[in-house]
Amino acid sequence: MVTGIGVVTSIGVGRDAFWRHLLAGRSGISPVESFDTSRYRVHLGGEVKGFEPEPFLRRVSRHSMGRSSHLAIAAARLAIEDAGLPLDRIDAASVGVSLGTTSGEPHWIERFNDQELAGQRDLIGEEFVNRYPCHVLAANVASELGLRGVNMVIPTACAAGNYAVAHALDTIRSGAAAVMLAGGADAFSRITYTGFARLGAIAAHRCQPFDRRRSGMIPGEGAAVLVMEPLDAARERGAPIYAEVAGYGLSCDATHMTAPQGEGAVRAMLAAMRDAGVEPSEVGYISAHGTGTVANDRVETLAVKAAFGDAATRVPMSSIKSMLGHTMGAASAIEAAVCALALSDGRIPPTINLEEPDPECDLDVVPGVARAVQIQTAMNNAYAFGGNNASVIFRAVRP
Amino acid sequence: MSDVAITGLGLVCALGDRPSVVHGALCEGRRGYGVSPVLGAVADGYQVGEIPGFVAGQYLGPRNLRPLDRTGQLTAVAAELALADSGWDAEARAARELGLVLGTTFGSARTIGEFDRRAMRDGPDYASPLDFANTVISAPAGQVAIWHGLRGVNSTVSTGAASGLHAIGYAAQLIASGHATAVLAGGAEEVSFEAFLGFQRAGWLLPPGDPAGPRPFDRRRCGCVLGEAAGLLVLEAADLARARGARILGWIRGWGAGFDSRQDMATLDGIHALSAAIARAAGRDVAAIDAVVASAVGHPTLDTREGLAIEAALGARADRVPVTTIAGHVGDTQGGGGALQTIVALESLRVGSVPPVAGLEEPDHRLRLDFVRSASRAVGARQILVTAQAREGNACALVLASN
């Protein structure tokens, strides 16, 4: 069960602000400030402006870690508060952390590179290896919160959040943890920005998923953490229950590193529905991967049609990347939070910036405005470099 | 978890590319480190556990290797060997979704570093899109899935030095939960300039010119040698392995994982998560553990922490269970280490002997463990414990049973 939600995004920190702004269709895209983009042809990003980690840090120093950890810790603290989880009364060894990421702490290797290029190799110190490797994300979250359970980072790029949630589900079901903090985090990275710019994948002005004139994604940053625990435990302590994590499916295209093929995505969706015991006609909402690139949105539409058959045209499917940009390893974690909120709140967020629907993306993409609809089941789709596909299914829990 | 079978092994490290050869070299006390052609002058005076003369094409045939960086190539080779060992040929792989779970700390720090440095030096237009695909930490797993046609779960696991062991436990959990039926699981790490400089600046490396080499668990230990390796196991649901008539090399008996805070890692105090991880991995059968393959690399604090945790978990039998580590021979192979340990453990079960700890003369006086010293030890082992303790607090334990 999802009993707590913590999000740090460009349109709001904390569940309430995020959800309110998401339903209102607010965009978090703005000029990049964290590094100089003057040598690039694109200049927009989805940075979380004005974020201060201090209010969330009690045990560890902000200077002992990087921004991805700051974002992750903030999301974790917010999730625990939201869940009302009494950490001081729970065996710390039974609380685990499972986080997805694309880049870990990219600023520390960027700094390493700046020093190396400036002929200052001597200035590179112990901080690089102590702060850069991606597994420090979960280590820093657990060190800050005093958690001693299973602790891991799953760096499966843009599908990482879904992988982390899926792993948390298995970990709880196996009895290896009583509570899992599952999610993802990524700080805005010039390496990521450079790469997508070189692929010609970054939109210059707006991210327009499913629009005929869409011209790409926009890199972003953020973090989301879900508190997951078994139903009995959640009910016993009177916790809010947003949704049940009902099942998942993972697959690999195994054909191309960066071009989505669709066939693997279909297998992941079918496996997830089989795992959750859900028929396509029962799925009431799909949180799309929906990056806004020409290839992704077309291939994703075809994949949903193949997996859902006749039901495809009846399922609302929106992309919040139209508002946040692509927050990389955090993306599917934030979108998992969206699925849980959609199920508990009875509203689904829109795809914004849609002006001319692409005839090749002809599903119900919830254009422009949020929609009130009571749904029983939601599917969260995420696709990544390496041909990685991950679908997670969430189910409503009625009191 | 007793229904997860191990049906194939593949590895490549500085001491060889066959489990029996590597195990034999370890038993003879051979060391797999020396001068590093990959690192060149930056590592002057340091010993490095680089794989001498590694050429992926020797294993992988004439296909274009350019899309794979060194970590990708090491992983592809380990996968090739493991798949061949377990009988999963291309035809069989086409008929079933095989998964891959790879443990790694950096992915390829070299690819990431060089991609960014080129963009910063020459301008973003000069960065290579092909290399960009390899900058994601999951790139080696993705590339190897493409190379070998692995269409199932494709995951990457990072828990520092525990990554490889963690990946095996995670994969076993995927099989036990019914989310996969056959998974390649293990870890990989390359020797890179970035990792080397990181280790050096953190003070983790054996000082240059030290003639004795690393001495895990020794009173005088003072650092590790940076190494590289890739190791993969084929894990299968028992009924699948039996149905296809696979040779079963052993079983995953159980696994456990936990975490000590980063603050605690600097001291010997506190509860040790590794103890609890071992208890979970062993279940009620701690008394059935016949030997231990630990991860100790020669770190002043970490080796003792790992030893104390093993001691606490084994209880009254702690001074009677042979304990070894392979990092004195092959260096700290980071994400590859846990997979290498697991393969060596399985080979130890098969041949009935446990290799010695390299360089161990005067064991740490705080530990009352039965270290295997100077020569290999014959054991009639049926169950063997593999442990990993990462510098950042991650701990992992795996119990293997012979077939």
CSV table of C-alpha atoms in Angstrom, one decimal, chain A residues 39-41 59-60 64-65 93 101-104 109-114 116-117 120-126 128-136 138-140 142-144 146-157 163 167 169-177 190-199 247-258 263 267 275 384-388, chain B residues 42 97 104-106 108-109 112-130 132-143 145-147 149-161 163 166-167 170 173-174 177-179 193-195 197-199 201-204 255-264 270-273 276 280 305 390-394:
chain,number,residue,atom,x,y,z
A,39,ARG,CA,27.1,27.3,-26.1
A,40,TYR,CA,23.9,25.3,-26.6
A,41,ARG,CA,21.1,25.9,-29.1
A,59,ARG,CA,21.6,14.4,11.1
A,60,VAL,CA,23.8,14.9,8.1
A,64,SER,CA,28.6,16.1,2.7
A,65,MET,CA,26.5,15.2,-0.3
A,93,ALA,CA,16.2,-2.6,10.5
A,101,THR,CA,18.2,7.5,-10.6
A,102,THR,CA,19.7,8.2,-14.0
A,103,SER,CA,22.9,10.1,-13.0
A,104,GLY,CA,23.2,9.7,-9.2
A,109,ILE,CA,31.8,14.2,-11.7
A,110,GLU,CA,31.2,17.5,-13.5
A,111,ARG,CA,33.3,19.2,-10.9
A,112,PHE,CA,36.0,16.5,-11.2
A,113,ASN,CA,36.0,17.2,-15.0
A,114,ASP,CA,36.2,21.0,-14.5
A,116,GLU,CA,40.9,18.1,-14.6
A,117,LEU,CA,40.4,20.4,-17.6
A,120,GLN,CA,43.9,21.3,-11.2
A,121,ARG,CA,44.0,17.6,-10.8
A,122,ASP,CA,45.7,18.1,-7.4
A,123,LEU,CA,42.6,19.8,-6.1
A,124,ILE,CA,40.5,16.7,-6.6
A,125,GLY,CA,40.0,15.2,-3.2
A,126,GLU,CA,38.2,12.5,-1.3
A,128,PHE,CA,34.6,12.7,-5.5
A,129,VAL,CA,34.5,9.0,-4.7
A,130,ASN,CA,32.6,9.7,-1.5
A,131,ARG,CA,29.8,11.7,-3.0
A,132,TYR,CA,29.6,10.9,-6.7
A,133,PRO,CA,28.7,7.1,-7.1
A,134,CYS,CA,24.9,6.8,-7.4
A,135,HIS,CA,24.4,4.4,-4.5
A,136,VAL,CA,25.1,7.3,-2.1
A,138,ALA,CA,19.9,5.8,-0.8
A,139,ALA,CA,22.8,5.7,1.7
A,140,ASN,CA,22.4,9.4,2.4
A,142,ALA,CA,19.0,6.2,5.2
A,143,SER,CA,21.8,7.9,7.1
A,144,GLU,CA,19.7,11.1,7.5
A,146,GLY,CA,18.4,6.4,10.7
A,147,LEU,CA,17.1,3.6,8.6
A,148,ARG,CA,18.9,0.2,8.6
A,149,GLY,CA,16.9,-2.0,6.3
A,150,VAL,CA,17.6,-3.1,2.7
A,151,ASN,CA,19.1,-0.1,1.0
A,152,MET,CA,19.7,0.1,-2.8
A,153,VAL,CA,19.8,2.3,-5.8
A,154,ILE,CA,18.5,1.0,-9.1
A,155,PRO,CA,20.0,3.3,-11.8
A,156,THR,CA,17.9,2.1,-14.7
A,157,ALA,CA,17.8,5.6,-16.2
A,163,TYR,CA,12.0,-0.3,-11.0
A,167,HIS,CA,11.6,-3.9,-6.1
A,169,LEU,CA,6.9,-4.4,-3.6
A,170,ASP,CA,8.8,-7.7,-3.8
A,171,THR,CA,10.9,-6.8,-0.8
A,172,ILE,CA,7.8,-6.2,1.4
A,173,ARG,CA,6.0,-9.3,0.0
A,174,SER,CA,9.1,-11.4,0.8
A,175,GLY,CA,9.1,-10.2,4.4
A,176,ALA,CA,12.6,-8.6,4.1
A,177,ALA,CA,11.1,-5.2,5.1
A,190,ARG,CA,24.8,19.3,-17.8
A,191,ILE,CA,25.9,15.8,-18.9
A,192,THR,CA,22.3,14.8,-19.5
A,193,TYR,CA,21.5,18.1,-21.1
A,194,THR,CA,24.5,17.9,-23.4
A,195,GLY,CA,23.5,14.4,-24.4
A,196,PHE,CA,19.9,15.1,-25.2
A,197,ALA,CA,20.9,18.3,-27.0
A,198,ARG,CA,23.3,16.3,-29.2
A,199,LEU,CA,20.6,13.8,-29.9
A,247,GLY,CA,1.7,-5.5,-9.8
A,248,TYR,CA,4.4,-4.8,-12.3
A,249,GLY,CA,6.0,-5.9,-15.6
A,250,LEU,CA,9.6,-5.3,-16.7
A,251,SER,CA,11.1,-6.1,-20.1
A,252,CYS,CA,13.8,-5.1,-22.5
A,253,ASP,CA,13.6,-4.4,-26.2
A,254,ALA,CA,17.2,-5.7,-26.6
A,255,THR,CA,17.4,-4.1,-30.0
A,256,HIS,CA,18.5,-0.4,-29.7
A,257,MET,CA,20.0,1.7,-26.9
A,258,THR,CA,18.1,4.9,-27.6
A,263,GLU,CA,7.3,-4.5,-28.7
A,267,ARG,CA,5.2,-7.1,-23.1
A,275,ASP,CA,0.7,-9.8,-12.4
A,384,ALA,CA,14.5,4.1,-20.8
A,385,PHE,CA,17.8,4.0,-22.6
A,386,GLY,CA,18.9,0.4,-23.1
A,387,GLY,CA,15.4,-0.5,-24.3
A,388,ASN,CA,14.2,-0.8,-20.7
B,42,VAL,CA,48.7,8.4,-13.5
B,97,GLU,CA,12.6,-13.9,-21.9
B,104,THR,CA,27.9,-1.9,-10.6
B,105,THR,CA,29.2,1.2,-8.7
B,106,PHE,CA,30.1,3.5,-11.6
B,108,SER,CA,31.6,3.4,-16.8
B,109,ALA,CA,33.1,6.4,-15.0
B,112,ILE,CA,30.8,9.6,-18.4
B,113,GLY,CA,34.0,11.5,-17.6
B,114,GLU,CA,35.3,11.6,-21.2
B,115,PHE,CA,31.9,12.5,-22.7
B,116,ASP,CA,31.5,15.6,-20.4
B,117,ARG,CA,35.2,16.6,-20.7
B,118,ARG,CA,35.0,16.6,-24.5
B,119,ALA,CA,31.8,18.7,-24.4
B,120,MET,CA,33.3,21.2,-21.9
B,121,ARG,CA,36.7,21.4,-23.8
B,122,ASP,CA,35.5,21.5,-27.4
B,123,GLY,CA,31.9,22.6,-27.0
B,124,PRO,CA,28.7,20.6,-26.6
B,125,ASP,CA,28.4,20.0,-30.4
B,126,TYR,CA,31.5,17.8,-30.1
B,127,ALA,CA,30.1,15.4,-27.6
B,128,SER,CA,29.4,12.0,-29.1
B,129,PRO,CA,25.7,10.9,-29.2
B,130,LEU,CA,26.9,7.3,-29.4
B,132,PHE,CA,25.9,9.5,-24.5
B,133,ALA,CA,23.9,6.3,-24.6
B,134,ASN,CA,26.7,4.7,-22.6
B,135,THR,CA,26.8,7.5,-19.9
B,136,VAL,CA,23.8,6.1,-18.2
B,137,ILE,CA,24.8,3.7,-15.4
B,138,SER,CA,22.4,1.0,-16.8
B,139,ALA,CA,24.2,1.2,-20.2
B,140,PRO,CA,26.3,-2.0,-19.8
B,141,ALA,CA,23.1,-4.0,-18.9
B,142,GLY,CA,21.3,-2.5,-21.9
B,143,GLN,CA,24.2,-3.1,-24.3
B,145,ALA,CA,20.9,-7.3,-23.5
B,146,ILE,CA,21.2,-6.2,-27.1
B,147,TRP,CA,24.3,-8.2,-27.7
B,149,GLY,CA,19.2,-10.9,-27.0
B,150,LEU,CA,18.0,-10.8,-23.4
B,151,ARG,CA,14.4,-9.6,-23.5
B,152,GLY,CA,13.4,-10.0,-19.9
B,153,VAL,CA,13.9,-7.9,-16.8
B,154,ASN,CA,16.9,-5.6,-17.4
B,155,SER,CA,18.0,-4.0,-14.1
B,156,THR,CA,21.1,-2.4,-12.7
B,157,VAL,CA,21.8,-2.4,-8.9
B,158,SER,CA,24.2,-0.1,-7.1
B,159,THR,CA,25.2,-0.6,-3.5
B,160,GLY,CA,28.9,0.2,-3.8
B,161,ALA,CA,31.1,-2.8,-3.0
B,163,SER,CA,26.5,-4.3,-5.7
B,166,HIS,CA,23.1,-7.5,-4.0
B,167,ALA,CA,22.3,-8.0,-7.7
B,170,TYR,CA,17.7,-9.1,-6.1
B,173,GLN,CA,13.9,-12.4,-5.3
B,174,LEU,CA,12.6,-11.7,-8.9
B,177,SER,CA,8.3,-13.8,-6.6
B,178,GLY,CA,7.5,-15.2,-10.0
B,179,HIS,CA,8.6,-12.0,-11.9
B,193,PHE,CA,41.2,6.9,-14.5
B,194,GLU,CA,38.3,8.4,-12.6
B,195,ALA,CA,37.8,5.5,-10.2
B,197,LEU,CA,41.9,9.0,-8.8
B,198,GLY,CA,38.9,8.7,-6.5
B,199,PHE,CA,40.3,5.7,-4.6
B,201,ARG,CA,42.4,10.7,-3.1
B,202,ALA,CA,40.2,8.9,-0.5
B,203,GLY,CA,43.3,7.1,0.8
B,204,TRP,CA,41.8,3.7,0.0
B,255,TRP,CA,19.9,-13.7,1.0
B,256,GLY,CA,19.7,-10.7,3.3
B,257,ALA,CA,20.7,-7.1,3.1
B,258,GLY,CA,20.9,-4.1,5.5
B,259,PHE,CA,22.5,-0.8,6.1
B,260,ASP,CA,24.7,0.9,8.7
B,261,SER,CA,24.7,4.7,8.7
B,262,ARG,CA,27.5,6.4,6.9
B,263,GLN,CA,28.4,8.1,10.3
B,264,ASP,CA,28.8,4.6,11.9
B,270,GLY,CA,27.1,0.2,16.6
B,271,ILE,CA,24.9,-2.6,15.5
B,272,HIS,CA,26.2,-4.2,12.3
B,273,ALA,CA,23.7,-4.6,9.6
B,276,ALA,CA,21.3,-9.3,10.6
B,280,ARG,CA,18.2,-13.5,7.3
B,305,ARG,CA,33.6,-4.4,10.9
B,390,ALA,CA,30.4,-1.5,1.3
B,391,ARG,CA,32.2,1.6,2.6
B,392,GLU,CA,29.0,3.6,2.5
B,393,GLY,CA,27.1,1.2,4.8
B,394,ASN,CA,25.5,-1.3,2.5
